[in-house]
Tab-separated table of C-alpha atoms and ligand atoms in Angstrom:
chain	number	residue	atom	x	y	z
A	112	UNK	CA	-0.909	91.199	-64.141
A	113	UNK	CA	2.710	91.656	-63.009
A	114	UNK	CA	5.680	90.011	-64.718
A	115	UNK	CA	5.972	87.679	-61.724
A	116	UNK	CA	2.317	86.587	-61.945
A	117	UNK	CA	2.671	86.068	-65.677
A	118	UNK	CA	5.770	83.930	-65.221
A	119	UNK	CA	4.136	81.974	-62.412
A	120	UNK	CA	1.276	81.103	-64.758
A	121	UNK	CA	3.774	79.784	-67.316
A	122	UNK	CA	5.654	77.799	-64.683
A	123	UNK	CA	2.452	76.305	-63.307
A	124	UNK	CA	1.508	75.207	-66.787
A	125	UNK	CA	4.934	73.572	-67.266
A	126	UNK	CA	4.556	71.662	-64.030
A	127	UNK	CA	1.052	70.584	-65.071
A	128	UNK	CA	2.600	69.223	-68.260
A	129	UNK	CA	5.289	67.342	-66.317
A	130	UNK	CA	2.590	65.995	-64.056
A	131	UNK	CA	0.555	64.812	-67.055
A	132	UNK	CA	3.658	63.181	-68.501
A	133	UNK	CA	4.130	61.222	-65.322
A	134	UNK	CA	0.433	60.330	-65.168
A	135	UNK	CA	1.060	56.767	-66.322
A	136	UNK	CA	2.454	56.244	-62.843
A	137	UNK	CA	-1.115	55.214	-62.139
A	138	UNK	CA	-0.020	51.740	-63.164
A	139	UNK	CA	1.024	51.311	-59.545
A	140	UNK	CA	-2.141	52.789	-58.102
A	141	UNK	CA	-5.592	51.524	-57.357
A	142	UNK	CA	-8.311	53.590	-59.111
A	143	UNK	CA	-8.865	57.113	-57.854
A	144	UNK	CA	-12.180	58.718	-57.219
A	145	UNK	CA	-12.862	61.754	-59.411
A	146	UNK	CA	-11.121	64.791	-58.035
A	147	UNK	CA	-8.719	67.561	-58.817
A	148	UNK	CA	-6.431	65.255	-60.760
A	149	UNK	CA	-4.898	67.961	-62.905
A	150	UNK	CA	-3.590	69.978	-59.999
A	151	UNK	CA	0.154	70.496	-60.110
A	152	UNK	CA	0.645	70.373	-56.353
A	153	UNK	CA	1.871	67.254	-54.577
A	154	UNK	CA	-1.544	66.885	-53.027
A	155	UNK	CA	-3.082	66.583	-56.513
A	156	UNK	CA	-6.389	64.804	-56.245
A	157	UNK	CA	-7.083	65.875	-52.687
A	158	UNK	CA	-10.306	67.409	-51.633
A	159	UNK	CA	-10.122	71.136	-51.185
A	160	UNK	CA	-10.689	72.483	-47.688
A	161	UNK	CA	-14.375	73.262	-48.257
A	162	UNK	CA	-15.075	69.818	-49.750
A	163	UNK	CA	-13.101	68.301	-46.913
A	164	UNK	CA	-15.274	69.971	-44.295
A	165	UNK	CA	-18.404	69.027	-46.227
A	166	UNK	CA	-17.302	65.385	-46.501
A	167	UNK	CA	-16.398	65.087	-42.859
A	168	UNK	CA	-19.714	66.638	-41.932
A	169	UNK	CA	-21.538	64.271	-44.274
A	170	UNK	CA	-19.795	61.120	-43.217
A	171	UNK	CA	-18.875	61.999	-39.675
A	172	UNK	CA	-15.214	61.250	-40.312
A	173	UNK	CA	-12.206	62.856	-38.774
A	174	UNK	CA	-10.169	63.604	-41.882
A	175	UNK	CA	-10.035	63.641	-45.647
A	176	UNK	CA	-7.649	61.569	-47.726
A	177	UNK	CA	-5.042	63.268	-49.933
A	178	UNK	CA	-5.635	61.055	-52.933
A	179	UNK	CA	-9.346	61.608	-52.787
A	180	UNK	CA	-10.673	58.499	-51.047
A	181	UNK	CA	-12.383	58.720	-47.701
A	182	UNK	CA	-11.947	55.857	-45.279
A	183	UNK	CA	-13.006	55.418	-41.699
A	184	UNK	CA	-10.328	56.460	-39.238
A	185	UNK	CA	-9.306	53.859	-36.719
A	186	UNK	CA	-5.727	53.802	-35.488
A	187	UNK	CA	-6.254	50.705	-33.371
A	188	UNK	CA	-3.844	47.904	-34.342
A	189	UNK	CA	-6.637	45.396	-33.878
A	190	UNK	CA	-8.569	47.147	-36.618
A	191	UNK	CA	-5.663	47.218	-39.078
A	192	UNK	CA	-6.994	46.741	-42.584
A	193	UNK	CA	-6.124	43.692	-44.609
A	194	UNK	CA	-2.676	44.007	-46.156
A	195	UNK	CA	-1.546	46.656	-43.714
A	196	UNK	CA	1.090	44.338	-42.256
A	197	UNK	CA	3.289	44.802	-45.331
A	198	UNK	CA	3.791	48.441	-44.326
A	199	UNK	CA	5.000	47.590	-40.834
A	200	UNK	CA	8.614	47.005	-39.860
A	201	UNK	CA	10.579	47.443	-36.676
A	202	UNK	CA	11.792	50.983	-36.054
A	203	UNK	CA	15.546	51.594	-36.079
A	204	UNK	CA	15.947	54.096	-33.233
A	205	UNK	CA	14.282	53.427	-29.889
A	206	UNK	CA	14.987	52.083	-26.407
A	207	UNK	CA	12.953	49.524	-24.507
A	208	UNK	CA	11.742	50.661	-21.068
A	209	UNK	CA	10.100	48.769	-18.185
A	210	UNK	CA	6.400	47.823	-18.409
A	211	UNK	CA	6.499	47.468	-22.202
A	212	UNK	CA	7.091	51.168	-22.682
A	213	UNK	CA	9.557	52.469	-25.245
A	214	UNK	CA	11.418	55.730	-25.846
A	215	UNK	CA	11.736	56.801	-29.486
A	216	UNK	CA	15.185	58.282	-30.134
A	217	UNK	CA	14.685	59.248	-33.771
A	218	UNK	CA	13.914	62.901	-33.154
A	219	UNK	CA	14.490	65.338	-30.283
A	220	UNK	CA	10.936	64.888	-28.987
A	221	UNK	CA	12.041	61.515	-27.572
A	222	UNK	CA	8.423	60.399	-27.097
A	223	UNK	CA	7.916	57.859	-24.303
A	224	UNK	CA	5.153	55.561	-25.480
A	225	UNK	CA	2.974	53.021	-23.701
A	226	UNK	CA	2.042	49.701	-25.231
A	227	UNK	CA	-0.533	50.082	-28.063
A	228	UNK	CA	0.127	53.835	-28.322
A	229	UNK	CA	1.794	56.012	-30.934
A	230	UNK	CA	4.291	58.842	-30.839
A	231	UNK	CA	3.555	62.481	-31.652
A	232	UNK	CA	4.097	61.903	-35.397
A	233	UNK	CA	1.315	59.284	-35.478
A	234	UNK	CA	3.141	56.841	-37.761
A	235	UNK	CA	5.100	54.807	-35.183
A	236	UNK	CA	3.465	52.417	-32.770
A	237	UNK	CA	4.419	50.425	-29.686
A	238	UNK	CA	3.156	46.871	-30.019
A	239	UNK	CA	3.838	44.768	-26.974
A	240	UNK	CA	7.066	46.602	-26.156
A	241	UNK	CA	8.481	46.610	-29.680
A	242	UNK	CA	8.392	49.815	-31.715
A	243	UNK	CA	7.278	49.788	-35.347
A	244	UNK	CA	7.041	52.175	-38.256
A	245	UNK	CA	3.642	51.890	-39.956
A	246	UNK	CA	4.664	53.653	-43.166
A	247	UNK	CA	7.427	51.588	-44.732
A	248	UNK	CA	6.722	51.343	-48.485
A	249	UNK	CA	3.496	53.327	-47.948
A	250	UNK	CA	3.627	56.593	-49.888
A	251	UNK	CA	0.436	58.608	-50.076
A	252	UNK	CA	1.738	60.869	-52.821
A	253	UNK	CA	4.330	60.760	-55.599
A	254	UNK	CA	5.351	63.028	-58.466
A	255	UNK	CA	8.128	63.574	-60.969
A	256	UNK	CA	9.084	67.153	-60.061
A	257	UNK	CA	11.801	69.487	-61.297
A	258	UNK	CA	14.524	69.388	-58.652
A	259	UNK	CA	14.313	73.204	-58.569
A	260	UNK	CA	10.887	72.785	-56.954
A	261	UNK	CA	12.369	71.245	-53.776
A	262	UNK	CA	14.224	73.674	-54.070
A	263	UNK	CA	17.729	72.405	-54.741
A	264	UNK	CA	19.572	74.951	-56.910
A	265	UNK	CA	23.040	73.371	-56.689
A	266	UNK	CA	22.151	69.713	-57.289
A	267	UNK	CA	21.830	68.416	-60.865
A	268	UNK	CA	20.019	71.516	-62.179
A	269	UNK	CA	17.393	70.963	-64.840
A	270	UNK	CA	16.705	67.333	-63.882
A	271	UNK	CA	13.597	65.626	-62.513
A	272	UNK	CA	13.351	64.149	-59.034
A	273	UNK	CA	10.982	61.281	-58.225
A	274	UNK	CA	9.251	62.684	-55.165
A	275	UNK	CA	7.477	60.639	-52.520
A	276	UNK	CA	5.901	61.183	-49.104
A	277	UNK	CA	3.998	59.257	-46.475
A	278	UNK	CA	1.570	60.629	-43.917
A	279	UNK	CA	2.919	62.213	-40.726
A	280	UNK	CA	5.205	64.900	-39.345
A	281	UNK	CA	7.094	65.509	-36.114
A	282	UNK	CA	6.175	69.223	-35.924
A	283	UNK	CA	3.047	71.230	-36.761
A	284	UNK	CA	3.873	74.454	-38.613
A	285	UNK	CA	1.010	76.915	-38.730
A	286	UNK	CA	1.853	77.722	-42.369
A	287	UNK	CA	2.137	74.118	-43.571
A	288	UNK	CA	1.395	73.773	-47.311
A	289	UNK	CA	0.755	70.056	-47.054
A	290	UNK	CA	-1.156	69.799	-43.793
A	291	UNK	CA	-3.624	67.345	-45.358
A	292	UNK	CA	-0.898	64.689	-45.366
A	293	UNK	CA	1.532	65.929	-42.733
A	294	UNK	CA	-1.015	66.223	-39.947
A	295	UNK	CA	-2.722	62.880	-40.471
A	296	UNK	CA	-2.236	59.246	-39.567
A	297	UNK	CA	-1.537	56.652	-42.254
A	298	UNK	CA	-5.087	55.260	-42.047
A	299	UNK	CA	-6.532	58.663	-42.840
A	300	UNK	CA	-5.019	58.912	-46.318
A	301	UNK	CA	-5.118	56.644	-49.289
A	302	UNK	CA	-1.690	55.098	-49.720
A	303	UNK	CA	-0.172	52.584	-52.075
A	304	UNK	CA	2.366	49.807	-51.707
A	305	UNK	CA	5.628	50.968	-53.265
A	306	UNK	CA	8.633	49.086	-51.906
A	307	UNK	CA	12.118	50.626	-52.256
A	308	UNK	CA	13.076	48.740	-55.432
A	309	UNK	CA	9.858	49.948	-57.065
A	310	UNK	CA	10.686	53.530	-56.066
A	311	UNK	CA	14.096	53.172	-57.687
A	312	UNK	CA	12.756	51.534	-60.846
A	313	UNK	CA	10.033	54.195	-61.242
A	314	UNK	CA	12.655	56.903	-60.833
A	315	UNK	CA	14.645	55.320	-63.681
A	316	UNK	CA	11.550	54.756	-65.779
A	317	UNK	CA	10.543	58.420	-65.588
A	318	UNK	CA	14.108	59.631	-66.180
A	319	UNK	CA	14.516	61.117	-62.748
A	320	UNK	CA	18.122	61.529	-61.662
A	321	UNK	CA	17.180	61.501	-58.003
A	322	UNK	CA	14.583	60.373	-55.501
A	323	UNK	CA	13.284	63.185	-53.262
A	324	UNK	CA	11.798	62.491	-49.832
A	325	UNK	CA	9.583	65.500	-49.451
A	326	UNK	CA	6.102	67.106	-49.069
A	327	UNK	CA	5.500	65.876	-45.485
A	328	UNK	CA	8.456	65.127	-43.127
A	329	UNK	CA	10.737	62.305	-44.286
A	330	UNK	CA	12.264	61.843	-40.843
A	331	UNK	CA	9.054	60.106	-39.783
A	332	UNK	CA	9.450	57.589	-42.638
A	333	UNK	CA	13.163	57.257	-41.938
A	334	UNK	CA	13.524	53.487	-42.492
A	335	UNK	CA	11.696	53.641	-45.840
A	336	UNK	CA	13.898	56.573	-46.880
A	337	UNK	CA	17.149	54.720	-46.045
A	338	UNK	CA	16.069	51.575	-47.904
A	339	UNK	CA	14.893	53.560	-50.932
A	340	UNK	CA	18.167	55.505	-51.029
A	341	UNK	CA	20.069	52.215	-51.085
A	342	UNK	CA	17.848	50.840	-53.852
A	343	UNK	CA	18.292	54.083	-55.797
A	344	UNK	CA	22.074	53.959	-55.582
A	345	UNK	CA	22.038	50.420	-56.996
A	346	UNK	CA	20.618	51.882	-60.227
A	347	UNK	CA	22.611	55.154	-60.163
A	348	UNK	CA	19.820	57.357	-58.839
A	349	UNK	CA	20.751	59.877	-56.123
A	350	UNK	CA	18.666	60.612	-53.035
A	351	UNK	CA	17.797	64.096	-51.787
A	352	UNK	CA	15.985	64.918	-48.561
A	353	UNK	CA	13.659	67.863	-47.927
A	354	UNK	CA	13.269	68.195	-44.180
A	355	UNK	CA	12.709	70.459	-41.211
A	356	UNK	CA	15.940	68.997	-39.825
A	357	UNK	CA	14.365	68.077	-36.468
A	358	UNK	CA	16.259	64.805	-36.021
A	359	UNK	CA	18.591	63.364	-33.373
A	360	UNK	CA	22.328	63.159	-33.956
A	361	UNK	CA	22.872	59.388	-34.396
A	362	UNK	CA	20.088	58.825	-36.939
A	363	UNK	CA	21.208	61.978	-38.755
A	364	UNK	CA	24.766	60.665	-39.036
A	365	UNK	CA	23.479	57.392	-40.436
A	366	UNK	CA	21.276	59.310	-42.885
A	367	UNK	CA	24.262	61.352	-44.064
A	368	UNK	CA	25.993	58.105	-44.995
A	369	UNK	CA	23.061	57.039	-47.171
A	370	UNK	CA	21.788	60.109	-49.054
A	371	UNK	CA	23.403	62.711	-51.300
A	372	UNK	CA	21.915	66.066	-50.336
A	373	UNK	CA	19.697	67.561	-47.648
A	374	UNK	CA	17.627	70.709	-47.848
A	375	UNK	CA	16.700	72.049	-44.432
A	376	UNK	CA	13.711	74.304	-43.843
A	377	UNK	CA	15.171	76.547	-41.183
A	378	UNK	CA	11.938	78.190	-40.130
A	379	UNK	CA	13.332	81.034	-38.063
A	380	UNK	CA	16.319	82.072	-35.986
A	381	UNK	CA	14.255	82.326	-32.799
A	382	UNK	CA	13.350	79.708	-30.188
A	383	UNK	CA	10.144	81.601	-29.467
A	384	UNK	CA	9.013	81.300	-33.096
A	385	UNK	CA	9.829	77.583	-33.104
A	386	UNK	CA	7.710	77.161	-29.966
A	387	UNK	CA	4.762	79.303	-31.097
A	388	UNK	CA	4.573	78.703	-34.843
A	389	UNK	CA	6.329	75.374	-35.435
A	390	UNK	CA	5.724	73.386	-32.221
A	391	UNK	CA	9.405	72.452	-32.237
A	392	UNK	CA	12.829	73.749	-31.143
A	393	UNK	CA	15.491	75.739	-32.965
A	394	UNK	CA	18.684	74.470	-31.300
A	395	UNK	CA	18.446	70.817	-32.456
A	396	UNK	CA	17.969	72.054	-36.031
A	397	UNK	CA	21.078	74.254	-35.792
A	398	UNK	CA	23.008	71.351	-34.250
A	399	UNK	CA	21.816	69.135	-37.104
A	400	UNK	CA	23.101	71.600	-39.701
A	401	UNK	CA	26.526	71.531	-38.038
A	402	UNK	CA	26.480	67.718	-38.064
A	403	UNK	CA	25.635	67.754	-41.789
A	404	UNK	CA	28.638	69.963	-42.423
A	405	UNK	CA	30.889	67.716	-40.336
A	406	UNK	CA	29.665	64.706	-42.291
A	407	UNK	CA	30.395	66.421	-45.615
A	408	UNK	CA	26.742	66.446	-46.676
A	409	UNK	CA	25.661	68.832	-49.431
A	410	UNK	CA	23.145	71.103	-47.696
A	411	UNK	CA	20.899	73.960	-48.792
A	412	UNK	CA	18.787	76.099	-46.476
A	413	UNK	CA	15.318	77.485	-47.099
A	414	UNK	CA	14.007	80.265	-44.888
A	415	UNK	CA	10.303	81.028	-45.387
A	416	UNK	CA	9.980	84.730	-44.626
A	417	UNK	CA	6.686	85.305	-42.800
A	418	UNK	CA	5.643	88.960	-42.539
A	419	UNK	CA	5.991	90.379	-38.991
A	420	UNK	CA	6.929	86.991	-37.473
A	421	UNK	CA	10.496	86.251	-38.610
A	422	UNK	CA	11.464	89.125	-40.922
A	423	UNK	CA	13.239	91.649	-38.678
A	424	UNK	CA	16.688	92.938	-39.674
A	425	UNK	CA	18.090	91.686	-36.353
A	426	UNK	CA	16.836	88.128	-36.843
A	427	UNK	CA	17.953	87.949	-40.475
A	428	UNK	CA	21.410	89.327	-39.649
A	429	UNK	CA	21.723	86.899	-36.709
A	430	UNK	CA	20.843	84.021	-39.006
A	431	UNK	CA	23.339	85.093	-41.683
A	432	UNK	CA	26.132	85.493	-39.111
A	433	UNK	CA	25.402	82.068	-37.657
A	434	UNK	CA	25.553	80.482	-41.119
A	435	UNK	CA	28.876	82.190	-41.869
A	436	UNK	CA	30.354	81.134	-38.514
A	437	UNK	CA	29.166	77.519	-38.410
A	438	UNK	CA	28.607	76.469	-42.019
A	439	UNK	CA	30.669	78.834	-44.168
A	440	UNK	CA	29.798	80.928	-47.234
A	441	UNK	CA	29.048	78.132	-49.715
A	442	UNK	CA	25.746	76.892	-48.256
A	443	UNK	CA	22.976	78.205	-50.549
A	444	UNK	CA	20.276	80.123	-48.682
A	445	UNK	CA	16.821	80.579	-50.220
A	446	UNK	CA	14.576	83.311	-48.797
A	447	UNK	CA	11.152	82.226	-49.969
A	448	UNK	CA	7.848	83.976	-50.149
A	449	UNK	CA	5.074	83.064	-47.723
A	450	UNK	CA	1.477	82.715	-48.924
A	451	UNK	CA	-1.343	82.668	-46.364
A	452	UNK	CA	-2.650	79.159	-45.718
A	453	UNK	CA	-3.579	76.533	-43.108
A	454	UNK	CA	-3.518	78.275	-39.694
A	455	UNK	CA	-1.819	81.492	-40.848
A	456	UNK	CA	-4.406	83.055	-43.110
A	457	UNK	CA	-4.433	86.349	-41.283
A	458	UNK	CA	-1.102	87.514	-42.730
A	459	UNK	CA	-0.449	88.895	-46.232
A	460	UNK	CA	1.991	87.292	-48.702
A	461	UNK	CA	5.578	88.389	-48.123
A	462	UNK	CA	6.304	91.622	-49.993
A	463	UNK	CA	9.041	91.122	-52.603
A	464	UNK	CA	10.949	94.045	-51.019
A	465	UNK	CA	11.188	92.062	-47.762
A	466	UNK	CA	12.787	89.143	-49.590
A	467	UNK	CA	15.182	91.535	-51.301
A	468	UNK	CA	16.064	93.026	-47.915
A	469	UNK	CA	16.742	89.529	-46.504
A	470	UNK	CA	18.975	88.750	-49.488
A	471	UNK	CA	20.856	92.031	-49.129
A	472	UNK	CA	21.543	91.295	-45.451
A	473	UNK	CA	22.848	87.780	-46.189
A	474	UNK	CA	24.895	89.045	-49.172
A	475	UNK	CA	26.483	91.684	-46.943
A	476	UNK	CA	27.492	89.022	-44.402
A	477	UNK	CA	29.382	87.221	-47.187
A	478	UNK	CA	27.152	84.226	-48.077
A	479	UNK	CA	27.942	83.348	-51.698
A	480	UNK	CA	24.648	81.952	-52.982
A	481	UNK	CA	21.585	83.773	-51.687
A	482	UNK	CA	18.280	83.380	-53.512
A	483	UNK	CA	14.844	84.942	-53.609
A	484	UNK	CA	12.286	82.124	-53.824
A	485	UNK	CA	8.641	81.819	-54.944
A	486	UNK	CA	8.952	84.944	-57.101
A	487	UNK	CA	9.347	83.551	-60.640
A	488	UNK	CA	11.260	85.852	-62.957
A	489	UNK	CA	13.080	87.674	-60.138
A	490	UNK	CA	16.835	88.090	-60.759
A	491	UNK	CA	17.383	86.671	-57.259
A	492	UNK	CA	16.583	83.225	-58.718
A	493	UNK	CA	19.827	83.166	-60.689
A	494	UNK	CA	23.173	81.791	-59.515
A	495	UNK	CA	26.031	84.291	-59.707
A	496	UNK	CA	29.687	83.293	-59.711
A	497	UNK	CA	31.269	84.543	-56.451
A	498	UNK	CA	34.470	85.192	-58.438
A	499	UNK	CA	33.481	87.237	-61.496
A	500	UNK	CA	29.861	88.042	-60.610
A	501	UNK	CA	28.477	86.700	-63.923
A	502	UNK	CA	25.259	84.660	-64.053
A	503	UNK	CA	26.248	80.988	-64.221
A	504	UNK	CA	22.728	79.554	-63.953
A	505	UNK	CA	19.786	81.551	-65.246
A	506	UNK	CA	16.415	80.378	-63.932
A	507	UNK	CA	12.805	81.384	-64.300
A	508	UNK	CA	10.725	79.524	-61.773
A	509	UNK	CA	11.533	75.847	-62.196
A	510	UNK	CA	12.943	76.384	-65.665
A	511	UNK	CA	16.673	76.582	-66.405
A	512	UNK	CA	17.433	78.937	-69.290
A	513	UNK	CA	21.217	78.735	-69.313
A	514	UNK	CA	24.008	76.991	-67.426
A	515	UNK	CA	27.572	78.235	-67.592
A	516	UNK	CA	29.220	75.667	-65.314
A	517	UNK	CA	31.523	72.952	-66.622
A	518	UNK	CA	33.119	70.346	-64.353
A	519	UNK	CA	31.981	72.430	-61.389
A	520	UNK	CA	33.807	75.542	-62.659
A	521	UNK	CA	32.510	78.913	-63.841
A	522	UNK	CA	32.746	79.085	-67.652
A	523	UNK	CA	33.900	82.702	-67.478
A	524	UNK	CA	36.583	82.791	-64.763
A	525	UNK	CA	37.096	79.061	-63.900
A	526	UNK	CA	36.270	79.587	-60.247
A	527	UNK	CA	34.723	76.587	-58.489
A	528	UNK	CA	30.943	76.773	-57.982
A	529	UNK	CA	29.914	74.697	-54.965
A	530	UNK	CA	27.378	71.930	-55.588
A	531	UNK	CA	26.688	68.538	-57.182
A	532	UNK	CA	26.780	69.093	-60.961
B	775	SF4	S1	9.931	60.381	-34.577
B	775	SF4	FE1	7.782	60.488	-33.906
B	775	SF4	S2	7.621	59.047	-32.210
B	775	SF4	FE2	9.802	59.414	-32.552
B	775	SF4	S3	10.341	61.022	-31.077
B	775	SF4	FE3	9.833	62.015	-33.038
B	775	SF4	S4	7.659	62.508	-32.918
B	775	SF4	FE4	8.083	61.047	-31.281
């Protein structure tokens, strides 16, 4: 067993402990069916893929439910289950069109939707010419996670973040870790009623310094995210967003006024990759990053390095140059390790040397904070002061060993370290 595997085992066990400690969150949940309740992942309690296929074969259903309950799938509004109305509120960004059609303007897809139909993300519905979100206050998963798991490395290190997600996503990445919730409709997963004030009070109760909108794609539960951020701020809890960044300019600007930090999964520096692997577009994500900078938003970038698909020297250098030109050197960049899953099982995990090569390229371009991710125990997890080169935050996985930053300054040379401390 390598040092990395050994450390990963320790980190997994720490997260299992944190998960157990937050287990009394079940006071807001209806009873679960027996399942993988001890799993550390956000989809804890889900059926595994084999059980999922078995269940769907047994019951003739279209999908499994992340929290372990199987329900019949029927997206028809007429068949909405009792109590579903409390999850429905009018969407914030759309235009009315003739013949009761609407155009959703929340993300660059700009879906045009007929009456009684839904957009691509499956969680927004046209009812008689008015557009609604179906997932307000409707999380299908929740956890108290270390903020390093998001990962945010320059936001309140060593604290917990109350993490929530609803069903749905506006892209379909072939490597998605959480496809069981991101690629489903709200009726296909077991959800709970957790209004924004409850989110904020649970965050306080479990000593989380922030609320994280994460796991699936928070842009599709935009209205719930904004309201929860407001409720969080009323009780001094920050809000951090983990997103693919595929959002239109106006809603993004409004979001920047309501949350404290955004981590963008920049999946590649190639339009072709975005088309083939993500089912999205690169340019709107780059434009969004520039908007975040203009709005003064604290932003970190994660780049999942997928062997043979987005790991060439040319692409990595192009990405690093773009970041330096448009965002500057202080945006942290995390090169994280891919593991085969979902629709990309034919590729091996990213070799550590590839991640080190990506880091070396970004370092050489002048980016100050470049990390190697998903390799616990690697020195590329630490934060180094760009002034004196000393380690100012030492990490192993999600654990912080030492912090040498006071009032945002390096303890050794007093240089400013960018971030929210
Ligand atoms: S948010 Fe959903 S409905 Fe709106 S444009 Fe994007 S994918 Fe379409």
